[in-house]
Amino acid sequence: MNLVPISPIEHKRHHWRAPTSQDFARDKPLIPLVAAELPKAALAAPIVMTRHQEAWVPQMLMGFETGRNLMIARNGLMIADYTPILMRLYPFRAMTSENGDTVLCFDEGSGLITKDEEATPFFDAHGVLSAPLQRIMDSFRRFEDNRLKTIESCALLGKHDLFEPWPMAIRKTDESVHLIDGLFRVNERALKALKGPQLEELHRGDALALAYCQLLSMNRVSTLVALAGAHQQLDRAPSLDDVGMDTLAKPDAIVFDWDDQGQ
């Protein structure tokens, strides 16, 4: 993304359009989540834990290969029942300045910035953020607050050594594939072994709910397996009409393996 800070000087006369698809996420198999999203996200896709700058980050797993999101259809729309907040807020992103302020940015490479006055303005006539943009700014502030709380909850799980590698492998019948590495999950066996005071600490820090959301989400691996099989057939088809809707229920072209240790 080509992120640029939104300023009343540079963007006073500019407008923007909301994306009509999620095609911008087609090459992103991992999308960061915050704790508030996990109950819904867990019912739509696997949630994995990743390590980023010494912090644990929950992410929605949307594909097995680097650079490919299986939950984006050919028409650019989401197949999943849940769309992560960061995708819903695109083409905007929030950055933190050196003095700790939140700076709203726009992806200039999105093609969604315009001078067409029928689109949504960045600023009003007085140089103040327009009402739609202010709502987006408020959403990012809430997201950032929850992100920091999520990091704290994940740190509690890490403190009790409750994360373990989640090895994944897809054996395709016709080709090998490069898989995403560095994925972790909650060690359910270790979680069950914790005693009362430890569980109470996790509960107070909202870490226990986070752990169970991740464990629940692992049931959605089968969804990705089905989508991987469907995409494989679509890749070989000259048009969408050559593949029926029942393709999603027939992931025969692939076999998914994962280590059951800790289950």
mmCIF file of N, CA and C in Angstrom, residues 94-104:
data_model
loop_
_atom_site.group_PDB
_atom_site.id
_atom_site.type_symbol
_atom_site.label_atom_id
_atom_site.label_comp_id
_atom_site.label_asym_id
_atom_site.label_seq_id
_atom_site.Cartn_x
_atom_site.Cartn_y
_atom_site.Cartn_z
ATOM 1 N N ALA A 94 -4.598 3.706 10.075
ATOM 2 C CA ALA A 94 -4.176 4.646 11.110
ATOM 3 C C ALA A 94 -2.740 4.347 11.497
ATOM 4 N N MET A 95 -1.938 5.372 11.558
ATOM 5 C CA MET A 95 -0.546 5.254 11.978
ATOM 6 C C MET A 95 -0.369 6.061 13.263
ATOM 7 N N THR A 96 0.632 5.715 14.031
ATOM 8 C CA THR A 96 0.932 6.448 15.261
ATOM 9 C C THR A 96 2.162 7.309 15.043
ATOM 10 N N SER A 97 2.022 8.604 15.309
ATOM 11 C CA SER A 97 3.137 9.526 15.126
ATOM 12 C C SER A 97 4.152 9.369 16.249
ATOM 13 N N GLU A 98 5.281 10.048 16.125
ATOM 14 C CA GLU A 98 6.337 9.956 17.133
ATOM 15 C C GLU A 98 5.872 10.448 18.501
ATOM 16 N N ASN A 99 4.926 11.385 18.503
ATOM 17 C CA ASN A 99 4.434 11.896 19.798
ATOM 18 C C ASN A 99 3.203 11.141 20.295
ATOM 19 N N GLY A 100 2.867 10.028 19.610
ATOM 20 C CA GLY A 100 1.783 9.177 20.076
ATOM 21 C C GLY A 100 0.414 9.498 19.529
ATOM 22 N N ASP A 101 0.314 10.487 18.650
ATOM 23 C CA ASP A 101 -0.980 10.840 18.071
ATOM 24 C C ASP A 101 -1.361 9.861 16.960
ATOM 25 N N THR A 102 -2.661 9.689 16.779
ATOM 26 C CA THR A 102 -3.163 8.849 15.696
ATOM 27 C C THR A 102 -3.257 9.674 14.424
ATOM 28 N N VAL A 103 -2.631 9.189 13.368
ATOM 29 C CA VAL A 103 -2.633 9.886 12.081
ATOM 30 C C VAL A 103 -3.394 9.027 11.080
ATOM 31 N N LEU A 104 -4.448 9.589 10.514
ATOM 32 C CA LEU A 104 -5.244 8.858 9.532
ATOM 33 C C LEU A 104 -4.570 8.935 8.168
#
